Each structure stands twice: as C-alpha cells, then as structure tokens.
Amino acid sequence: MSLLVVGLSHRSAPVSVLERAALSADSQIKLLQDTIAAEPATEAAVLATCNRIELYADVDKFHAGVAELSTLLAQHSGVGLEELTPYLYVHYEDRAVHHLFSVACGLDSMVIGEGQILGQIKDALATAQELHTAGRLLNDLFQQALRVGKRAHSETGIDRAGQSLVTFGLEQLTSGADVEGWAKGKRALVIGAGSMSSLAAATLARAGVAEVVIANRTLDRAERLAEILSDGGDTDVAARAVPMEAVPVELTRADVAVSCTGATGLVLTAEAVAEAVEGRTGAPAEERAATPRVVRADLPPTSVGTDDGCPLDLPAVQGATGFSVMGDAAVAGLDAAALEQHAAWVDNATVDRRRTHAARTPESDAEVIAALAATVAAIGRVPERRKPEPVALAPRPAPVLSLLDLAMPRDIDAAVHRLLGVRLVDIESLAEASADVPMAADVDRVRRIVSDEVAAFGAAQRAAHITPTVVALRTMAADVVASEIARLDGRLPGLDEKQRGEITQTVRRVVDKLLHAPTVRVKQLAAEPGGAGYADALRTLFDLDQETVDSVSRATDDINTENAKNRGRA
C-alpha cells in the first residue's frame, strides 16, 4: 500500500484561501482524470467540502507523488503553487488512513462530531467509481472509512459533542438564545437545493419556522424539496419553491436566509441586501462603520504617568514624536499610529485612523523605537502594555434579517457585516466560533476507535497484498498435480476410473497439506507491520511468475470494485 493524501482544510488554511481554491464538480472530475494520467498515481479520489479539499492517490513514488499531486491541486484550484504550498498537508500510508478515518468520524470537522461528512465521503467514492479512478485500495479505504464513521456515531456520544454545520450556524445567529424559541414563527428563505441547503431547510422546519421558501436555479429541484418539507409528518411548515429571480422580493419578506449554492460568484451582494432591508423596514440600511463611538462617562479618570511612576522617559518620547503619552502603561512596541491612538484615548479624544496611517513614516517609527529601546536599557525590562479602557458602542437595532452563508466560495458579500439591521454568519465566522466549542469526553473514545481501525485496516491490506502470491502458488501446485497425473496415465494406461481418482485425490491431499502451514503462516506474518516482504520471499522461493501474480491481483481488484459499487447502490 502506498496511499498518499495531499490537501488543505480549515485547520491549515484561512477561509480566504479555501474559498479561492474551491473546486467545482467539473474541476473535480478533471482533477481525477489528470491525476490518473500522471505517472506516479494508479488510483485517485477527491474529497471536496466547504472546508476541505483533499486528493487521495495510490502512488508508487512518495516524493514524485507529493510533487505531482500538489501541482495538480494548484492547477485545478486556480491558486498558484507557491501561494498554495504553505497551506498544504501531506499524509502517507498509515497516517493517511488515520486522517481519513478521523475525518469520517467528525474529529477533523469545523464542528466536532458532525455527521454530514459521511455523505460527502460516500459521494467522493461514488464519483471515483463512476470515473474508474478508484481501484482496490481506495474502494477498501473509503468503504472502511464509512463503516468507521458509523461505528463512532453508534458506539459513542460523539453526536452530543458535535452538530451539523447548519445547527451550529443557527446557534451563532441566535447569539446564545434557544434556536427553537428564536425561529418560531419566522419566515425563512433557503437559497440552493443541494444536500446542505436541504439540511438547512429541514432543520429550520423542525425548529418551528412558519414558512420555508426554496430558491434554486433548477426550479424542479426546489419544488421537490418544498414538497418533501410540506408532506413531512414531523412538521406543519408551509413550504414553496421560487426561481432564483424571485430572491430579491423574497428577501424583503424573510426573517432568516440560508444560502449554500455552487455558484462561483456572489449570490447576494451588499447592495441587494441593503435594498431588501430598506424594502422591509421602509428606512435605508445604514453602515455600521458610520455609527459614532461613545466613550463611557462613568469611567474613572486616567492617571498621569509621573504620579504612578511611569517608567518611560516622557520628555524623550514627547520630543521624538510630539505625542502626549500619559498613564502608567508601557507603550513598548507600539508604532507611531498606535501611540497616537493611546494619547487620544488618554485625552478622551477621537482620532481619524486614516489620517494617522497616512502620517506614519519609517523615520517616525524608528525614532519611537529608539526612544523605547533607551527606556528598556535604563530600567532593564520592557514595561507591560496596557489595553485601552472599554468604550460603550451606540445601541444598534435588533437585526431584522439574519443571514447564514454556508457556501465555499461564499455566496453572500462579506460587506453585509457593516449593514445595520443585518446579522451575517459565514464560514469564516463559524471557524472562529468553533475554536471555543468544548469537546465531549466521547471524543477520546472515538480516537481509540480510529486507532484500532487503522491497525486493523493496515493488517488487512498487508494480508491482502500477499493473497495473489498465495493464489498463484496454489495454482502452480494444481498445475504440477495435473501434469503428474497426465504422465501417470501414459505410464499406466490400464488404470480404471476408480483407481485413477484415488491416486489423484491422494496426490492433491499431499500437496495441500504441504502448502497449508506455510501459506497460513505467511499470511499471518504479512499482516504484521513490516510484513510486506514475505510476498517477495514466497515468489523467490517457489520461482513464481510475476505476471501470473499480477493477473490474479487484477482479477481480484475487478471483483472488489464491482462488489463495492453494488454495496454503494444498495
């Protein structure tokens, strides 16, 4: 086994890079075809989700495989190789198996324990099978990954530790409030009719929204999803389908909108959302950046530096920069712009940051740094840096429109964050929020399951590697028996059928008994770590033809692939 995976995910790359590197369905197909055409790879599969892009391959050369797969990912993602390389990770052989099994269990998901990844792994395998890029190794690997994921969810409480990305996103929209209480009676708009959008529509329906409107470029798919929601026995939600052209109008009616399409451009611009809010409220949607910041009146007065033993040489700093630095906090490491901000805070003043940045020069920064360095030399340490006192922001209106963007690349313009009356949660904000989500104790149990399954898979693969050699050996032994029986017929033509049959059975039993112990033992040894060489030893000892062994292996692969496809269809 020479399994190699090269990829990037929310753990290795910022969302902005993942967004640019996202692969369309056509790009995934072309990537698989080009990977198989490349020299180092004999099998390939692509796992592409909203927060990961991974290319799996069976390669005969590690270094050449890493170089080729990295280059192909860069070519088909549209992100230059030099820019993409720092965010790529590589796993090989057992580590690659461990990685996929962890992914299947939800341990590597943005939301720990979410189960949607199992459907995405199944889709990745189906695509590879349809394109005939998955052979014995990847068929076995992905099928086993699905079984491991299901085992983790059935034998542990990992579901309690995690949730679907949809549920997690809705919880972020509520700002800690109960989702069902928040959603009850609201009107929801779902843009897209794929698996993620379908999950979002079903989740909103179960949460108690009054209406779900499905918008999709293919109206038939939207109508089917709306029909499923309406006919579902567990909710009484009203559901209807509309074409994509109706989204601007529906947005003026909606309280919450979820978007997850495969579009390469924005589905909702900031201007479109602003118009929807204006059309709903009758007032223009203002930008949050225009809201003045108000300093709290109840803050204690700021102390003067010398009164509190400020360690800075105030005259030196003031002479170098012209700033009035007050307070007992050290401003070591602050640049000129930050110092001015500190001074403005001390004076309860306001500063135009754009002007401040424009006024900065390398010379002024160097002078400040020199003054601070002199202070450090005098007192022997860098004083601690004090954070500005908290300020109170002007009250903002409660959002009249909540937006959840689960697409990669994004469907909704990030500039929507600045609109008053609108709350946007997207993949980037979900990634930040998920870092604070505690993991359940069951995660440790899942990790043990993954480790056990990786060991079992490796043993099975090593044992399977020697099977064609054992089959070829037994085939050769059967041919020797048949040849010797034919020679016996020539020497003793007078044997009747009963006698001939007894002799044949006796010779076969002798051969089987001689081969039984060595073949059973060699399978056991081959299943252990480092046992790959036993197949070569067996071929050498019995002078087996490599082409015969390879033909057995190809026939076995064809049978396994067909069985895997049948299991997938079932």
Coordinates of C-alpha atoms in Angstrom, one line a residue:
M1 CA 0.0 0.0 0.0
S2 CA 1.3 3.4 -1.0
L3 CA -1.6 5.7 0.0
L4 CA -0.9 9.4 -0.2
V5 CA -3.2 12.3 0.6
V6 CA -2.4 16.0 -0.2
G7 CA -4.9 18.6 0.8
L8 CA -5.8 21.7 2.7
S9 CA -8.6 22.4 5.2
H10 CA -9.9 25.0 7.7
R11 CA -7.2 23.8 10.1
S12 CA -4.3 24.5 7.7
A13 CA -5.5 27.4 5.6
P14 CA -7.5 30.7 6.1
V15 CA -11.0 30.7 4.8
S16 CA -10.0 33.2 2.1
V17 CA -7.6 30.7 0.6
L18 CA -10.1 27.8 0.9
E19 CA -12.6 30.0 -0.9
R20 CA -10.3 30.7 -3.8
A21 CA -9.2 27.1 -4.0
A22 CA -12.8 25.6 -4.0
L23 CA -13.4 23.1 -6.8
S24 CA -16.5 22.9 -8.9
A25 CA -17.9 19.5 -9.9
D26 CA -16.4 19.7 -13.3
S27 CA -13.0 20.7 -11.9
Q28 CA -13.1 17.7 -9.5
I29 CA -13.7 15.3 -12.5
K30 CA -10.8 16.9 -14.5
L31 CA -8.5 16.7 -11.5
L32 CA -9.2 13.0 -11.1
Q33 CA -8.6 12.3 -14.7
D34 CA -5.4 14.2 -14.8
T35 CA -4.2 12.5 -11.6
I36 CA -4.7 9.1 -13.1
A37 CA -2.9 10.2 -16.2
A38 CA 0.1 11.3 -14.1
E39 CA 2.9 8.8 -13.8
P40 CA 3.1 8.3 -10.0
A41 CA -0.7 7.6 -9.4
T42 CA -2.7 4.5 -10.2
E43 CA -5.8 5.4 -8.2
A44 CA -7.4 8.7 -7.2
A45 CA -10.3 10.2 -5.3
V46 CA -11.2 13.8 -4.4
L47 CA -12.9 14.8 -1.1
A48 CA -14.1 18.4 -1.5
T49 CA -16.3 20.0 1.0
C50 CA -17.0 23.6 2.2
N51 CA -13.9 23.4 4.5
R52 CA -11.5 20.9 2.9
I53 CA -10.0 19.9 -0.4
E54 CA -8.1 16.6 -0.4
L55 CA -6.7 14.5 -3.1
Y56 CA -6.1 10.8 -2.3
A57 CA -4.0 8.6 -4.6
D58 CA -2.2 5.2 -4.7
V59 CA 1.3 6.2 -5.8
D60 CA 4.5 4.2 -6.5
K61 CA 6.9 7.0 -5.5
F62 CA 6.4 9.2 -2.5
H63 CA 8.4 12.3 -3.4
A64 CA 7.2 12.3 -7.0
G65 CA 3.7 11.7 -5.8
V66 CA 3.7 14.7 -3.5
A67 CA 5.1 17.0 -6.2
E68 CA 2.6 15.8 -8.8
L69 CA -0.5 15.9 -6.5
S70 CA 0.5 19.4 -5.2
T71 CA 0.9 20.7 -8.7
L72 CA -2.4 19.3 -9.9
L73 CA -4.2 20.8 -6.9
A74 CA -2.8 24.2 -7.7
Q75 CA -3.6 23.9 -11.4
H76 CA -7.2 23.0 -10.9
S77 CA -7.9 25.2 -8.0
G78 CA -6.5 28.3 -9.7
V79 CA -4.3 29.2 -6.8
G80 CA -0.6 29.4 -7.6
L81 CA 1.6 26.6 -6.3
E82 CA 3.9 28.9 -4.4
E83 CA 0.9 30.5 -2.7
L84 CA -0.9 27.2 -2.0
T85 CA 2.1 25.2 -0.7
P86 CA 2.4 26.7 2.8
Y87 CA -1.2 25.6 3.5
L88 CA -0.9 22.0 2.2
Y89 CA -0.6 19.0 4.4
V90 CA 0.7 15.5 3.4
H91 CA -0.2 12.2 4.9
Y92 CA 1.3 8.8 3.8
E93 CA 0.3 5.2 4.3
D94 CA -1.0 4.6 7.8
R95 CA -1.1 8.3 8.6
A96 CA -3.2 8.9 5.5
V97 CA -5.6 6.1 6.7
H98 CA -5.7 7.6 10.2
H99 CA -6.5 11.0 8.7
L100 CA -9.5 9.8 6.6
F101 CA -10.9 7.8 9.4
S102 CA -10.7 10.8 11.7
V103 CA -12.4 12.9 9.1
A104 CA -15.2 10.3 8.7
C105 CA -15.8 10.4 12.5
G106 CA -16.1 14.2 12.5
L107 CA -12.9 14.7 14.5
D108 CA -11.4 16.9 11.9
S109 CA -14.6 18.9 11.1
M110 CA -15.1 22.5 11.8
V111 CA -17.8 21.4 14.3
I112 CA -16.5 18.3 16.1
G113 CA -18.7 15.2 15.6
E114 CA -20.9 16.5 12.8
G115 CA -22.2 13.6 10.7
Q116 CA -22.7 15.2 7.3
I117 CA -19.1 14.4 6.3
L118 CA -20.2 10.7 5.9
G119 CA -22.4 11.7 3.0
Q120 CA -19.6 13.7 1.4
I121 CA -17.2 10.7 1.7
K122 CA -19.8 8.5 0.1
D123 CA -20.2 11.0 -2.8
A124 CA -16.5 11.2 -3.3
L125 CA -16.2 7.4 -3.6
A126 CA -19.2 7.2 -6.0
T127 CA -17.6 9.8 -8.3
A128 CA -14.3 7.9 -8.3
Q129 CA -16.1 4.7 -9.1
E130 CA -18.0 6.2 -11.9
L131 CA -14.8 7.6 -13.4
H132 CA -13.0 4.3 -12.8
T133 CA -10.3 6.1 -10.8
A134 CA -10.8 4.0 -7.6
G135 CA -9.2 0.6 -7.5
R136 CA -8.9 -2.0 -4.7
L137 CA -7.1 0.3 -2.3
L138 CA -9.3 3.4 -2.5
N139 CA -12.5 1.3 -2.6
D140 CA -11.5 -0.6 0.5
L141 CA -10.3 2.6 2.2
F142 CA -13.4 4.7 1.6
Q143 CA -15.8 1.9 2.4
Q144 CA -14.0 1.2 5.6
A145 CA -14.0 4.9 6.4
L146 CA -17.8 5.0 6.1
R147 CA -18.1 2.0 8.4
V148 CA -15.7 3.5 11.0
G149 CA -17.7 6.8 10.9
K150 CA -20.9 4.9 11.5
R151 CA -19.4 2.9 14.3
A152 CA -18.2 6.1 16.0
H153 CA -21.6 7.6 16.0
S154 CA -23.4 4.4 17.1
E155 CA -21.0 3.4 19.9
T156 CA -20.1 6.8 21.4
G157 CA -21.8 10.0 22.3
I158 CA -19.8 12.0 19.7
D159 CA -23.2 13.3 18.4
R160 CA -23.6 15.1 21.7
A161 CA -20.2 16.7 21.2
G162 CA -20.9 18.0 17.8
Q163 CA -23.7 19.0 15.5
S164 CA -24.3 19.8 11.9
L165 CA -22.8 23.0 10.5
V166 CA -26.3 24.2 9.9
T167 CA -27.3 23.8 13.5
F168 CA -24.1 25.4 14.7
G169 CA -24.6 28.3 12.3
L170 CA -28.1 28.9 13.5
E171 CA -26.9 28.9 17.1
Q172 CA -24.4 31.6 16.2
L173 CA -27.2 33.6 14.6
T174 CA -29.2 33.5 17.9
S175 CA -26.3 34.8 19.9
G176 CA -26.8 32.2 22.5
A177 CA -30.6 32.1 22.6
D178 CA -32.6 28.9 22.1
V179 CA -32.8 28.1 18.4
E180 CA -36.4 26.9 18.5
G181 CA -37.6 29.9 20.5
W182 CA -35.7 32.2 18.1
A183 CA -37.0 30.5 15.0
K184 CA -40.7 30.1 16.0
G185 CA -43.0 31.9 13.6
K186 CA -40.2 33.3 11.4
R187 CA -40.2 33.3 7.6
A188 CA -37.1 31.5 6.2
L189 CA -35.6 31.7 2.7
V190 CA -33.2 28.9 1.6
I191 CA -31.1 29.6 -1.5
G192 CA -30.0 26.3 -3.1
A193 CA -31.4 22.8 -3.1
G194 CA -28.3 20.6 -2.6
S195 CA -27.6 18.5 0.4
M196 CA -26.5 21.3 2.7
S197 CA -29.5 23.5 1.7
S198 CA -31.8 20.6 2.1
L199 CA -30.4 20.0 5.6
A200 CA -30.9 23.7 6.4
A201 CA -34.5 23.7 5.2
A202 CA -35.3 20.6 7.3
T203 CA -33.5 22.0 10.4
L204 CA -35.4 25.3 10.1
A205 CA -38.7 23.4 9.6
R206 CA -38.1 21.3 12.8
A207 CA -37.1 24.5 14.7
G208 CA -40.6 25.8 14.1
V209 CA -40.4 28.5 11.4
A210 CA -43.8 29.4 9.9
E211 CA -42.6 29.2 6.3
V212 CA -39.7 28.0 4.2
V213 CA -39.2 29.3 0.7
I214 CA -36.7 27.4 -1.5
A215 CA -35.0 29.3 -4.3
N216 CA -32.9 27.4 -6.9
R217 CA -31.6 27.8 -10.4
T218 CA -33.3 24.5 -11.3
L219 CA -36.9 25.1 -10.2
D220 CA -37.8 21.3 -10.3
R221 CA -35.3 20.5 -7.5
A222 CA -36.6 23.4 -5.4
E223 CA -40.2 22.1 -5.9
R224 CA -39.2 18.6 -4.9
L225 CA -37.6 19.8 -1.7
A226 CA -40.6 22.0 -0.9
E227 CA -42.9 19.0 -1.5
I228 CA -40.8 16.9 0.9
L229 CA -41.0 19.5 3.6
S230 CA -44.7 20.1 3.1
D231 CA -45.5 16.3 3.2
G232 CA -43.3 15.6 6.1
G233 CA -45.2 14.3 9.1
D234 CA -43.0 15.8 11.8
T235 CA -43.6 19.4 10.9
D236 CA -46.5 21.6 9.7
V237 CA -44.3 24.1 8.0
A238 CA -45.6 25.8 4.8
A239 CA -43.0 25.3 2.0
R240 CA -43.0 26.6 -1.5
A241 CA -40.5 26.9 -4.4
V242 CA -39.5 30.0 -6.3
P243 CA -37.0 30.7 -9.2
M244 CA -33.7 32.5 -8.4
E245 CA -35.1 35.6 -10.0
A246 CA -37.5 36.0 -7.1
V247 CA -34.8 36.1 -4.4
P248 CA -34.8 39.9 -4.1
V249 CA -38.5 40.1 -3.5
E250 CA -38.5 37.1 -1.1
L251 CA -35.6 38.6 0.8
T252 CA -37.8 41.6 1.8
R253 CA -40.2 39.2 3.4
A254 CA -37.7 36.8 5.1
D255 CA -36.5 37.0 8.7
V256 CA -33.7 34.5 8.1
A257 CA -32.0 33.4 4.9
V258 CA -29.6 30.5 4.4
S259 CA -27.5 30.3 1.2
C260 CA -25.4 27.3 0.0
T261 CA -25.0 27.1 -3.7
G262 CA -22.3 26.0 -6.1
A263 CA -22.1 29.5 -7.6
T264 CA -18.6 30.8 -8.4
G265 CA -19.7 34.4 -7.8
L266 CA -21.7 36.3 -5.2
V267 CA -25.4 35.3 -5.0
L268 CA -26.3 38.2 -2.6
T269 CA -24.4 41.5 -2.9
A270 CA -24.3 44.0 -0.1
E271 CA -26.4 46.4 -2.2
A272 CA -29.0 43.7 -2.7
V273 CA -29.3 43.0 1.0
A274 CA -29.4 46.8 1.8
E275 CA -32.3 47.2 -0.7
A276 CA -34.1 44.2 0.9
V277 CA -33.8 45.7 4.4
E278 CA -34.9 49.1 3.1
G279 CA -37.8 47.5 1.3
R280 CA -38.8 45.7 4.5
T281 CA -38.3 48.4 7.1
G282 CA -39.0 51.5 4.9
A283 CA -35.7 53.0 6.1
P284 CA -32.3 53.0 4.3
A285 CA -29.9 50.4 5.6
E286 CA -27.0 52.3 7.2
E287 CA -23.5 51.0 7.5
R288 CA -22.2 50.2 11.0
A289 CA -19.0 52.0 10.3
A290 CA -20.9 55.3 10.3
T291 CA -22.0 54.8 13.9
P292 CA -20.0 57.2 16.2
R293 CA -18.3 55.6 19.1
V294 CA -19.3 56.9 22.5
V295 CA -16.9 56.9 25.4
R296 CA -18.5 55.8 28.7
A297 CA -19.0 58.7 31.1
D298 CA -18.6 56.6 34.2
L299 CA -15.0 55.5 33.6
P300 CA -12.5 56.6 36.3
P301 CA -10.2 59.4 35.3
T302 CA -6.9 58.4 33.7
S303 CA -3.9 58.9 35.9
V304 CA -0.9 60.9 34.9
G305 CA 2.3 59.0 34.2
T306 CA 4.7 60.5 36.6
D307 CA 2.2 60.2 39.5
D308 CA 2.2 56.4 39.1
G309 CA 5.9 56.1 38.4
C310 CA 5.7 55.7 34.7
P311 CA 8.9 54.1 33.6
L312 CA 9.0 55.9 30.3
D313 CA 11.2 58.8 29.6
L314 CA 8.3 61.1 28.8
P315 CA 10.3 64.1 27.6
A316 CA 12.3 61.9 25.3
V317 CA 9.2 60.2 23.8
Q318 CA 7.4 63.5 23.5
G319 CA 10.3 65.2 21.9
A320 CA 10.7 62.4 19.4
T321 CA 7.0 62.1 18.4
G322 CA 5.2 65.2 19.7
F323 CA 2.6 62.9 21.4
S324 CA 1.3 63.3 24.9
V325 CA 1.8 59.9 26.4
M326 CA 0.1 59.6 29.8
G327 CA -0.8 56.8 32.2
D328 CA 1.2 54.1 33.9
A329 CA 1.1 51.7 31.0
A330 CA 4.1 50.9 28.8
V331 CA 3.7 51.5 25.2
A332 CA 6.7 49.5 24.2
G333 CA 6.3 48.0 20.7
L334 CA 3.6 50.4 19.6
D335 CA 4.1 52.2 16.4
A336 CA 3.5 55.9 15.8
A337 CA -0.1 55.4 14.9
A338 CA -0.8 53.2 17.9
L339 CA 0.9 55.8 20.2
E340 CA -1.3 58.5 18.8
Q341 CA -4.3 56.3 19.5
H342 CA -3.1 55.8 23.1
A343 CA -2.7 59.5 23.5
A344 CA -6.1 60.2 22.1
W345 CA -7.6 57.7 24.5
V346 CA -5.9 59.3 27.5
D347 CA -7.3 62.7 26.4
N348 CA -10.8 61.3 25.7
A349 CA -10.3 62.5 22.2
T350 CA -11.1 60.9 18.8
V351 CA -8.6 60.3 16.0
D352 CA -9.1 59.7 12.4
R353 CA -7.2 56.5 11.8
R354 CA -7.0 57.0 8.1
R355 CA -5.1 60.3 8.7
T356 CA -2.9 58.7 11.3
H357 CA -1.8 55.9 9.0
A358 CA -1.2 58.4 6.2
A359 CA 1.1 60.4 8.5
R360 CA 3.2 57.4 9.5
T361 CA 6.7 57.3 8.1
P362 CA 9.6 54.8 8.7
E363 CA 11.6 57.6 10.2
S364 CA 9.0 58.4 12.8
D365 CA 8.6 54.7 13.7
A366 CA 12.3 54.4 14.0
E367 CA 12.5 57.4 16.4
V368 CA 9.8 55.9 18.7
I369 CA 11.5 52.5 18.7
A370 CA 14.9 54.1 19.6
A371 CA 13.3 56.1 22.5
L372 CA 11.7 52.9 23.8
A373 CA 14.9 51.0 23.4
A374 CA 16.7 53.6 25.5
T375 CA 14.0 53.2 28.2
V376 CA 14.5 49.4 28.2
A377 CA 18.2 49.9 28.6
A378 CA 17.7 52.2 31.6
I379 CA 15.1 50.1 33.6
G380 CA 16.2 46.6 32.4
R381 CA 12.9 45.4 31.1
V382 CA 10.1 46.1 28.6
P383 CA 7.2 47.5 30.6
E384 CA 3.8 45.9 30.3
R385 CA 1.4 47.1 27.7
R386 CA -1.9 48.3 29.0
K387 CA -5.1 47.9 26.9
P388 CA -7.4 50.9 26.4
E389 CA -10.3 51.3 28.7
P390 CA -13.5 49.8 27.4
V391 CA -15.9 52.0 25.5
A392 CA -19.6 51.7 25.0
L393 CA -20.9 51.5 21.5
A394 CA -24.0 53.2 20.4
P395 CA -27.0 50.9 20.7
R396 CA -27.8 49.1 17.4
P397 CA -31.2 47.9 16.3
A398 CA -32.0 44.2 16.6
P399 CA -31.4 42.5 13.2
V400 CA -34.5 42.4 11.0
L401 CA -32.7 40.0 8.7
S402 CA -30.4 37.1 9.7
L403 CA -28.1 35.6 7.1
L404 CA -26.3 32.3 7.2
D405 CA -23.8 31.7 4.4
L406 CA -22.6 28.0 4.2
A407 CA -21.1 28.2 0.7
M408 CA -17.5 27.9 -0.3
P409 CA -16.7 30.1 -2.1
R410 CA -19.0 32.5 -0.3
D411 CA -22.5 33.3 -1.6
I412 CA -23.0 36.5 0.4
D413 CA -20.9 39.6 0.2
A414 CA -18.8 40.0 3.4
A415 CA -19.6 43.7 3.3
V416 CA -23.0 42.8 4.6
H417 CA -21.4 42.7 8.1
R418 CA -21.4 46.5 8.0
L419 CA -25.2 46.9 7.5
L420 CA -27.3 47.9 10.4
G421 CA -30.3 45.6 10.9
V422 CA -28.5 42.6 9.4
R423 CA -26.6 39.8 11.1
L424 CA -24.3 37.6 8.9
V425 CA -22.7 34.4 9.9
D426 CA -20.5 32.8 7.3
I427 CA -17.8 30.0 7.1
E428 CA -15.1 32.4 8.4
S429 CA -17.0 33.4 11.5
L430 CA -18.0 29.8 12.1
A431 CA -14.4 28.8 12.0
E432 CA -13.6 31.4 14.7
A433 CA -16.5 30.4 16.9
S434 CA -15.8 26.7 16.6
A435 CA -12.4 27.1 18.2
D436 CA -14.1 27.8 21.5
V437 CA -16.6 24.9 21.4
P438 CA -15.7 22.3 24.1
M439 CA -15.2 18.7 23.0
A440 CA -17.1 16.0 24.8
A441 CA -15.3 13.2 26.7
D442 CA -16.6 10.8 24.0
V443 CA -14.0 12.2 21.6
D444 CA -11.3 10.2 23.4
R445 CA -13.3 7.0 22.8
V446 CA -13.7 7.9 19.1
R447 CA -9.9 8.4 18.8
R448 CA -9.3 5.0 20.3
I449 CA -11.8 3.5 17.7
V450 CA -9.9 5.3 15.0
S451 CA -6.6 3.9 16.2
D452 CA -7.9 0.3 16.4
E453 CA -9.5 0.6 13.0
V454 CA -6.3 1.9 11.4
A455 CA -4.3 -1.0 12.8
A456 CA -7.0 -3.5 11.5
F457 CA -7.1 -1.9 8.1
G458 CA -3.3 -2.0 7.8
A459 CA -3.2 -5.6 8.7
A460 CA -6.0 -6.5 6.3
Q461 CA -4.2 -4.6 3.5
R462 CA -0.9 -6.3 4.1
A463 CA -2.6 -9.7 4.2
A464 CA -4.5 -8.9 1.0
H465 CA -1.2 -7.9 -0.6
I466 CA 0.2 -11.4 -0.2
T467 CA -3.1 -13.2 -1.3
P468 CA -2.4 -13.0 -5.0
T469 CA 1.0 -14.6 -4.4
V470 CA -0.6 -17.4 -2.4
V471 CA -3.2 -18.0 -5.0
A472 CA -0.6 -18.1 -7.7
L473 CA 1.4 -20.7 -5.6
R474 CA -1.6 -22.9 -5.2
T475 CA -2.4 -22.5 -8.9
M476 CA 1.1 -23.6 -9.8
A477 CA 0.8 -26.6 -7.4
A478 CA -2.5 -27.6 -9.0
D479 CA -0.8 -27.5 -12.4
V480 CA 2.0 -29.7 -11.2
V481 CA -0.5 -32.2 -9.9
A482 CA -2.4 -32.2 -13.2
S483 CA 0.8 -32.7 -15.1
E484 CA 2.0 -35.6 -13.0
I485 CA -1.4 -37.3 -13.2
A486 CA -1.3 -37.0 -17.0
R487 CA 2.2 -38.6 -17.0
L488 CA 0.9 -41.4 -14.8
D489 CA -1.9 -42.1 -17.3
G490 CA 0.7 -42.5 -20.0
R491 CA 2.7 -44.9 -18.0
L492 CA -0.2 -46.9 -16.5
P493 CA -2.9 -46.8 -19.2
G494 CA -4.7 -49.8 -17.6
L495 CA -5.9 -47.9 -14.6
D496 CA -9.6 -47.8 -14.2
E497 CA -11.5 -44.5 -13.2
K498 CA -11.8 -45.5 -9.5
Q499 CA -8.0 -46.2 -9.2
R500 CA -7.1 -43.1 -11.1
G501 CA -9.5 -41.0 -8.9
E502 CA -8.0 -42.3 -5.7
I503 CA -4.4 -41.6 -6.9
T504 CA -5.4 -38.0 -7.9
Q505 CA -7.1 -37.3 -4.6
T506 CA -4.1 -38.7 -2.7
V507 CA -1.6 -36.5 -4.6
R508 CA -3.8 -33.4 -4.1
R509 CA -4.1 -34.1 -0.3
V510 CA -0.3 -34.4 0.0
V511 CA 0.2 -31.1 -1.8
D512 CA -2.5 -29.3 0.2
K513 CA -1.0 -30.5 3.5
L514 CA 2.5 -29.4 2.5
L515 CA 1.3 -25.9 1.5
H516 CA -1.3 -25.4 4.3
A517 CA 1.0 -24.4 7.1
P518 CA 3.4 -22.2 5.1
T519 CA 0.6 -20.3 3.4
V520 CA -1.4 -19.7 6.6
R521 CA 1.7 -18.6 8.4
V522 CA 2.9 -16.3 5.7
K523 CA -0.5 -14.6 5.7
Q524 CA -0.2 -14.1 9.5
L525 CA 3.3 -12.7 9.1
A526 CA 2.4 -10.5 6.2
A527 CA -0.4 -8.9 8.3
E528 CA 2.1 -7.7 10.9
P529 CA 4.0 -4.4 10.5
G530 CA 7.0 -4.8 8.2
G531 CA 5.5 -8.0 6.7
A532 CA 5.3 -6.7 3.1
G533 CA 8.5 -8.6 2.2
Y534 CA 7.0 -12.0 2.7
A535 CA 5.2 -11.9 -0.7
D536 CA 8.6 -11.3 -2.4
A537 CA 10.2 -14.1 -0.4
L538 CA 7.4 -16.5 -1.4
R539 CA 7.7 -15.6 -5.1
T540 CA 11.5 -16.1 -5.0
L541 CA 11.4 -19.4 -3.1
F542 CA 8.9 -21.0 -5.5
D543 CA 10.1 -19.2 -8.6
L544 CA 6.6 -17.8 -9.3
D545 CA 6.0 -15.8 -12.4
Q546 CA 5.3 -12.1 -11.6
E547 CA 2.8 -11.8 -14.5
T548 CA 0.8 -14.7 -13.0
V549 CA 0.7 -13.0 -9.7
D550 CA -0.3 -9.6 -11.3
S551 CA -3.1 -11.2 -13.3
V552 CA -4.6 -12.7 -10.1
S553 CA -4.3 -9.3 -8.4
R554 CA -6.1 -7.6 -11.4
A555 CA -8.9 -10.1 -11.3
T556 CA -9.3 -9.6 -7.6
D557 CA -9.4 -5.8 -8.0
D558 CA -12.1 -6.1 -10.6
I559 CA -14.3 -8.3 -8.4
N560 CA -13.8 -6.0 -5.4
T561 CA -14.6 -2.9 -7.4
E562 CA -17.8 -4.3 -8.7
N563 CA -18.8 -5.5 -5.2
A564 CA -18.1 -2.0 -3.8
K565 CA -20.3 -0.4 -6.5
N566 CA -23.1 -2.9 -5.7
R567 CA -22.8 -2.0 -2.0
G568 CA -23.0 1.7 -2.8
R569 CA -26.1 1.2 -5.0
A570 CA -27.7 -0.8 -2.2

